[in-house]
Amino acid sequence: MTFFIDCVKGIAIGAGAILPGISSGVLCVIFGIYEKLLDSILNFFHDIKKNTKFLFPILIGVGIGVLIFSNMLNYFLTYFPIQTKSIFIGLILGSIPALLKEIHQKVTFQLQYCFYTIIAFLFGVISVVLESHIPNTISHNFSMGYLMMAGFMMSVGIVVPGVSSTIILMLMGVYSTYLHSVSCFYFPILIPMGIGLFIGCLVFMKLTKFLLNHFYAQTFYSIIGFTLGSILVLFPTIGLDLTGVICFLCIMLGIILVKNLT
């Protein structure tokens, strides 16, 4: 059963690497595996058997999420956007109490920590504004070096919770090209981006781990800010009608789901 649950978590994390406005890092935080995932990858050779047992089902899920279920989730976001986005909002909101509990088990709350949350939240707001004003076109006329750099920068959105890789790829002008390449397995684009992504993930994982080791509370309160900021990307425009009721019920469903998956 644990294997299946970890696969489901991996599917969501994989989808988060593709879908607009959703951060894979946020989903790792939501599922309560963010720190453990960093440790398992960065210290993989210290205990290969234990780390393989933890990572294997998650990686299988990530592969499924990227290659198969991303199209399904895109379908739901296209035809049932309010319901789908509301469930993700519920997932995010439901994760905050567990995250705060985890922080306060190790450190005592100080008012100054809220400053980091506010700054990170404002960064999330700026990202939302930028993402809504950047055009997207499909092109295959990128150099290998540029694609590797795009993959490297994309890793920030995968490793750092609340920072969407969508906005990074849009700023670099390769988001639509990346989506098209994933859907049709166009390897001349995917391979150099994959190389850059792998290198970037290692670099930013080490950086994030350093921050957690030396500035634990500040880092996690910043993560909370990024996480709350990601809600703005998803929040639908609704009123006090049947749509609003459905939205509320879907948010509650998301909260229930995260409580059962963490």
Short mmCIF file of C-alpha atoms in Angstrom, two decimals:
data_model
loop_
_atom_site.label_atom_id
_atom_site.label_comp_id
_atom_site.label_asym_id
_atom_site.label_seq_id
_atom_site.Cartn_x
_atom_site.Cartn_y
_atom_site.Cartn_z
CA MET A 1 0.00 0.00 0.00
CA THR A 2 2.88 2.36 0.83
CA PHE A 3 4.40 1.66 -2.60
CA PHE A 4 1.11 2.62 -4.30
CA ILE A 5 0.72 5.82 -2.26
CA ASP A 6 4.29 6.85 -3.06
CA CYS A 7 3.60 6.22 -6.77
CA VAL A 8 0.54 8.49 -6.57
CA LYS A 9 2.65 11.18 -4.94
CA GLY A 10 5.22 10.79 -7.73
CA ILE A 11 2.54 11.15 -10.41
CA ALA A 12 1.45 14.46 -8.89
CA ILE A 13 5.06 15.65 -8.59
CA GLY A 14 5.75 14.73 -12.23
CA ALA A 15 2.66 16.59 -13.37
CA GLY A 16 3.80 19.60 -11.35
CA ALA A 17 6.90 19.82 -13.55
CA ILE A 18 4.68 20.38 -16.60
CA LEU A 19 1.45 22.13 -15.62
CA PRO A 20 1.35 25.95 -15.50
CA GLY A 21 1.51 27.52 -12.06
CA ILE A 22 2.18 24.30 -10.15
CA SER A 23 5.54 23.68 -8.51
CA SER A 24 6.89 20.18 -8.01
CA GLY A 25 8.61 21.44 -4.89
CA VAL A 26 5.29 22.60 -3.43
CA LEU A 27 3.80 19.16 -4.05
CA CYS A 28 6.75 17.53 -2.28
CA VAL A 29 6.09 19.82 0.69
CA ILE A 30 2.35 19.05 0.56
CA PHE A 31 3.06 15.32 0.72
CA GLY A 32 5.55 15.75 3.56
CA ILE A 33 8.49 14.24 1.69
CA TYR A 34 10.49 17.33 0.69
CA GLU A 35 13.34 17.07 3.19
CA LYS A 36 13.49 13.28 3.01
CA LEU A 37 13.64 13.45 -0.78
CA LEU A 38 16.58 15.86 -0.66
CA ASP A 39 18.43 13.64 1.81
CA SER A 40 17.79 10.47 -0.19
CA ILE A 41 19.06 11.93 -3.46
CA LEU A 42 22.05 13.83 -2.08
CA ASN A 43 23.14 10.93 0.18
CA PHE A 44 22.08 8.13 -2.15
CA PHE A 45 25.36 6.18 -1.94
CA HIS A 46 25.47 6.35 1.86
CA ASP A 47 22.61 3.83 2.08
CA ILE A 48 21.76 2.60 -1.40
CA LYS A 49 19.20 -0.03 -0.34
CA LYS A 50 17.20 2.30 1.91
CA ASN A 51 17.27 5.24 -0.50
CA THR A 52 16.34 3.05 -3.49
CA LYS A 53 13.36 1.66 -1.57
CA PHE A 54 12.14 5.21 -0.90
CA LEU A 55 12.94 6.77 -4.30
CA PHE A 56 11.93 3.95 -6.66
CA PRO A 57 8.10 4.24 -6.39
CA ILE A 58 8.29 8.03 -6.44
CA LEU A 59 10.43 8.04 -9.60
CA ILE A 60 8.06 5.58 -11.28
CA GLY A 61 5.19 7.92 -10.43
CA VAL A 62 7.08 10.95 -11.71
CA GLY A 63 7.65 9.19 -15.04
CA ILE A 64 3.97 8.29 -15.31
CA GLY A 65 2.95 11.82 -14.38
CA VAL A 66 5.18 13.42 -17.01
CA LEU A 67 4.56 10.99 -19.86
CA ILE A 68 0.92 10.04 -19.44
CA PHE A 69 -1.18 11.77 -16.81
CA SER A 70 -0.05 15.31 -17.65
CA ASN A 71 -2.32 15.16 -20.72
CA MET A 72 -5.20 14.00 -18.56
CA LEU A 73 -4.64 16.80 -16.06
CA ASN A 74 -4.35 19.31 -18.90
CA TYR A 75 -7.74 18.01 -20.11
CA PHE A 76 -9.31 18.63 -16.70
CA LEU A 77 -7.69 22.07 -16.49
CA THR A 78 -9.14 22.89 -19.93
CA TYR A 79 -12.68 21.58 -19.44
CA PHE A 80 -13.05 21.66 -15.63
CA PRO A 81 -10.64 24.46 -14.68
CA ILE A 82 -12.47 25.71 -11.57
CA GLN A 83 -12.90 22.27 -10.04
CA THR A 84 -9.34 21.17 -10.82
CA LYS A 85 -7.70 24.37 -9.61
CA SER A 86 -9.85 24.33 -6.47
CA ILE A 87 -8.63 20.84 -5.59
CA PHE A 88 -5.02 22.01 -5.94
CA ILE A 89 -5.81 25.00 -3.71
CA GLY A 90 -7.17 22.57 -1.12
CA LEU A 91 -3.99 20.49 -1.38
CA ILE A 92 -1.88 23.56 -0.73
CA LEU A 93 -3.98 24.91 2.16
CA GLY A 94 -4.18 21.46 3.74
CA SER A 95 -0.40 21.18 3.76
CA ILE A 96 0.27 24.39 5.71
CA PRO A 97 -0.71 23.15 9.22
CA ALA A 98 1.43 20.02 8.86
CA LEU A 99 4.34 22.14 7.62
CA LEU A 100 4.05 24.55 10.57
CA LYS A 101 3.87 21.62 12.98
CA GLU A 102 7.04 20.16 11.48
CA ILE A 103 8.87 23.49 11.82
CA HIS A 104 7.82 24.06 15.43
CA GLN A 105 8.99 20.60 16.45
CA LYS A 106 12.55 21.79 15.80
CA VAL A 107 12.48 25.56 16.44
CA THR A 108 10.50 28.01 18.57
CA PHE A 109 8.37 30.51 16.68
CA GLN A 110 9.71 34.05 16.39
CA LEU A 111 7.79 36.95 14.86
CA GLN A 112 10.72 37.81 12.58
CA TYR A 113 10.16 34.55 10.67
CA CYS A 114 6.95 36.01 9.23
CA PHE A 115 9.10 38.52 7.32
CA TYR A 116 10.52 35.69 5.21
CA THR A 117 7.01 34.42 4.48
CA ILE A 118 5.85 37.88 3.36
CA ILE A 119 8.86 38.44 1.07
CA ALA A 120 8.48 34.99 -0.51
CA PHE A 121 4.73 35.56 -0.94
CA LEU A 122 5.35 38.87 -2.73
CA PHE A 123 7.82 37.11 -5.01
CA GLY A 124 5.02 34.66 -5.84
CA VAL A 125 2.68 37.56 -6.68
CA ILE A 126 5.26 39.04 -9.06
CA SER A 127 5.66 35.63 -10.73
CA VAL A 128 1.88 35.43 -11.30
CA VAL A 129 1.83 38.88 -12.93
CA LEU A 130 4.80 38.04 -15.17
CA GLU A 131 3.37 34.69 -16.23
CA SER A 132 0.10 36.25 -17.39
CA HIS A 133 1.90 38.73 -19.69
CA ILE A 134 4.43 36.50 -21.45
CA PRO A 135 3.51 35.19 -24.95
CA ASN A 136 4.32 31.60 -25.95
CA THR A 137 5.36 30.26 -29.36
CA ILE A 138 6.76 26.92 -30.47
CA SER A 139 10.24 26.95 -32.02
CA HIS A 140 13.00 24.39 -32.48
CA ASN A 141 15.66 26.96 -33.36
CA PHE A 142 17.51 26.90 -30.04
CA SER A 143 21.16 26.04 -29.58
CA MET A 144 22.10 23.02 -27.44
CA GLY A 145 23.85 25.30 -24.95
CA TYR A 146 20.74 27.47 -24.57
CA LEU A 147 18.51 24.41 -24.07
CA MET A 148 20.88 23.08 -21.40
CA MET A 149 20.73 26.46 -19.66
CA ALA A 150 16.91 26.39 -19.87
CA GLY A 151 16.88 22.95 -18.26
CA PHE A 152 19.32 24.16 -15.58
CA MET A 153 17.10 27.14 -14.73
CA MET A 154 13.97 24.96 -14.89
CA SER A 155 15.42 22.94 -12.01
CA VAL A 156 14.87 25.95 -9.73
CA GLY A 157 11.11 25.54 -10.20
CA ILE A 158 11.34 21.82 -9.49
CA VAL A 159 13.57 22.00 -6.40
CA VAL A 160 12.43 25.26 -4.76
CA PRO A 161 8.82 25.00 -3.49
CA GLY A 162 6.48 27.65 -4.87
CA VAL A 163 8.76 28.73 -7.73
CA SER A 164 7.00 27.61 -10.92
CA SER A 165 9.23 26.22 -13.66
CA THR A 166 6.54 27.50 -16.06
CA ILE A 167 7.44 31.14 -15.50
CA ILE A 168 11.16 30.38 -15.87
CA LEU A 169 10.70 28.57 -19.21
CA MET A 170 8.31 31.28 -20.42
CA LEU A 171 10.86 33.99 -19.63
CA MET A 172 13.42 32.03 -21.64
CA GLY A 173 10.94 31.53 -24.49
CA VAL A 174 11.02 27.72 -24.49
CA TYR A 175 7.91 26.69 -22.52
CA SER A 176 5.64 25.85 -25.48
CA THR A 177 8.55 24.15 -27.26
CA TYR A 178 9.19 22.06 -24.14
CA LEU A 179 5.53 20.99 -23.85
CA HIS A 180 5.36 20.09 -27.53
CA SER A 181 8.60 18.10 -27.27
CA VAL A 182 7.32 16.14 -24.25
CA SER A 183 4.06 15.28 -26.02
CA CYS A 184 5.81 13.94 -29.14
CA PHE A 185 9.08 12.72 -27.57
CA TYR A 186 11.23 15.15 -29.60
CA PHE A 187 14.63 14.17 -28.20
CA PRO A 188 16.77 16.90 -29.86
CA ILE A 189 15.02 19.29 -27.44
CA LEU A 190 14.49 16.96 -24.47
CA ILE A 191 18.04 15.54 -24.17
CA PRO A 192 19.96 18.84 -23.74
CA MET A 193 17.22 20.20 -21.46
CA GLY A 194 17.37 16.95 -19.47
CA ILE A 195 21.15 17.27 -19.02
CA GLY A 196 20.79 20.84 -17.77
CA LEU A 197 17.90 19.83 -15.52
CA PHE A 198 19.92 17.01 -13.92
CA ILE A 199 22.90 19.28 -13.21
CA GLY A 200 20.65 22.06 -11.93
CA CYS A 201 18.71 19.77 -9.60
CA LEU A 202 21.95 18.61 -7.96
CA VAL A 203 23.20 22.18 -7.54
CA PHE A 204 19.98 23.62 -6.12
CA MET A 205 19.31 20.58 -3.93
CA LYS A 206 22.73 21.07 -2.31
CA LEU A 207 22.01 24.78 -1.88
CA THR A 208 18.56 24.13 -0.39
CA LYS A 209 19.98 21.48 1.94
CA PHE A 210 22.65 23.95 3.09
CA LEU A 211 19.96 26.53 3.85
CA LEU A 212 17.88 23.97 5.76
CA ASN A 213 20.91 22.92 7.80
CA HIS A 214 21.94 26.47 8.72
CA PHE A 215 18.73 28.54 8.44
CA TYR A 216 16.01 25.96 9.03
CA ALA A 217 13.16 28.17 10.22
CA GLN A 218 13.88 31.00 7.78
CA THR A 219 14.02 28.58 4.85
CA PHE A 220 10.77 26.82 5.74
CA TYR A 221 8.89 30.06 6.42
CA SER A 222 10.05 31.23 2.99
CA ILE A 223 8.77 27.97 1.53
CA ILE A 224 5.38 28.66 3.15
CA GLY A 225 5.35 32.09 1.49
CA PHE A 226 6.17 30.62 -1.92
CA THR A 227 3.53 27.94 -1.36
CA LEU A 228 0.80 30.46 -0.47
CA GLY A 229 1.84 32.60 -3.42
CA SER A 230 1.23 29.69 -5.77
CA ILE A 231 -2.47 29.79 -4.81
CA LEU A 232 -2.80 33.06 -6.73
CA VAL A 233 -1.88 31.25 -9.95
CA LEU A 234 -4.67 28.77 -9.40
CA PHE A 235 -7.43 30.79 -7.72
CA PRO A 236 -10.50 30.93 -10.00
CA THR A 237 -12.86 33.89 -10.36
CA ILE A 238 -16.12 32.81 -8.73
CA GLY A 239 -19.25 34.26 -7.13
CA LEU A 240 -21.75 33.26 -4.46
CA ASP A 241 -23.59 30.80 -6.71
CA LEU A 242 -23.53 27.09 -7.57
CA THR A 243 -20.05 27.46 -9.08
CA GLY A 244 -18.82 28.97 -5.84
CA VAL A 245 -20.28 26.07 -3.84
CA ILE A 246 -18.60 23.55 -6.17
CA CYS A 247 -15.34 25.45 -5.81
CA PHE A 248 -15.60 25.31 -2.01
CA LEU A 249 -16.40 21.58 -2.03
CA CYS A 250 -13.41 20.88 -4.30
CA ILE A 251 -11.14 22.86 -1.97
CA MET A 252 -12.40 20.75 0.94
CA LEU A 253 -11.78 17.61 -1.14
CA GLY A 254 -8.18 18.74 -1.71
CA ILE A 255 -7.70 19.29 2.03
CA ILE A 256 -9.08 15.81 2.78
CA LEU A 257 -6.84 14.24 0.12
CA VAL A 258 -3.66 15.81 1.49
CA LYS A 259 -4.52 14.69 5.02
CA ASN A 260 -4.81 11.11 3.75
CA LEU A 261 -1.64 11.23 1.61
CA THR A 262 0.66 12.71 4.26
#
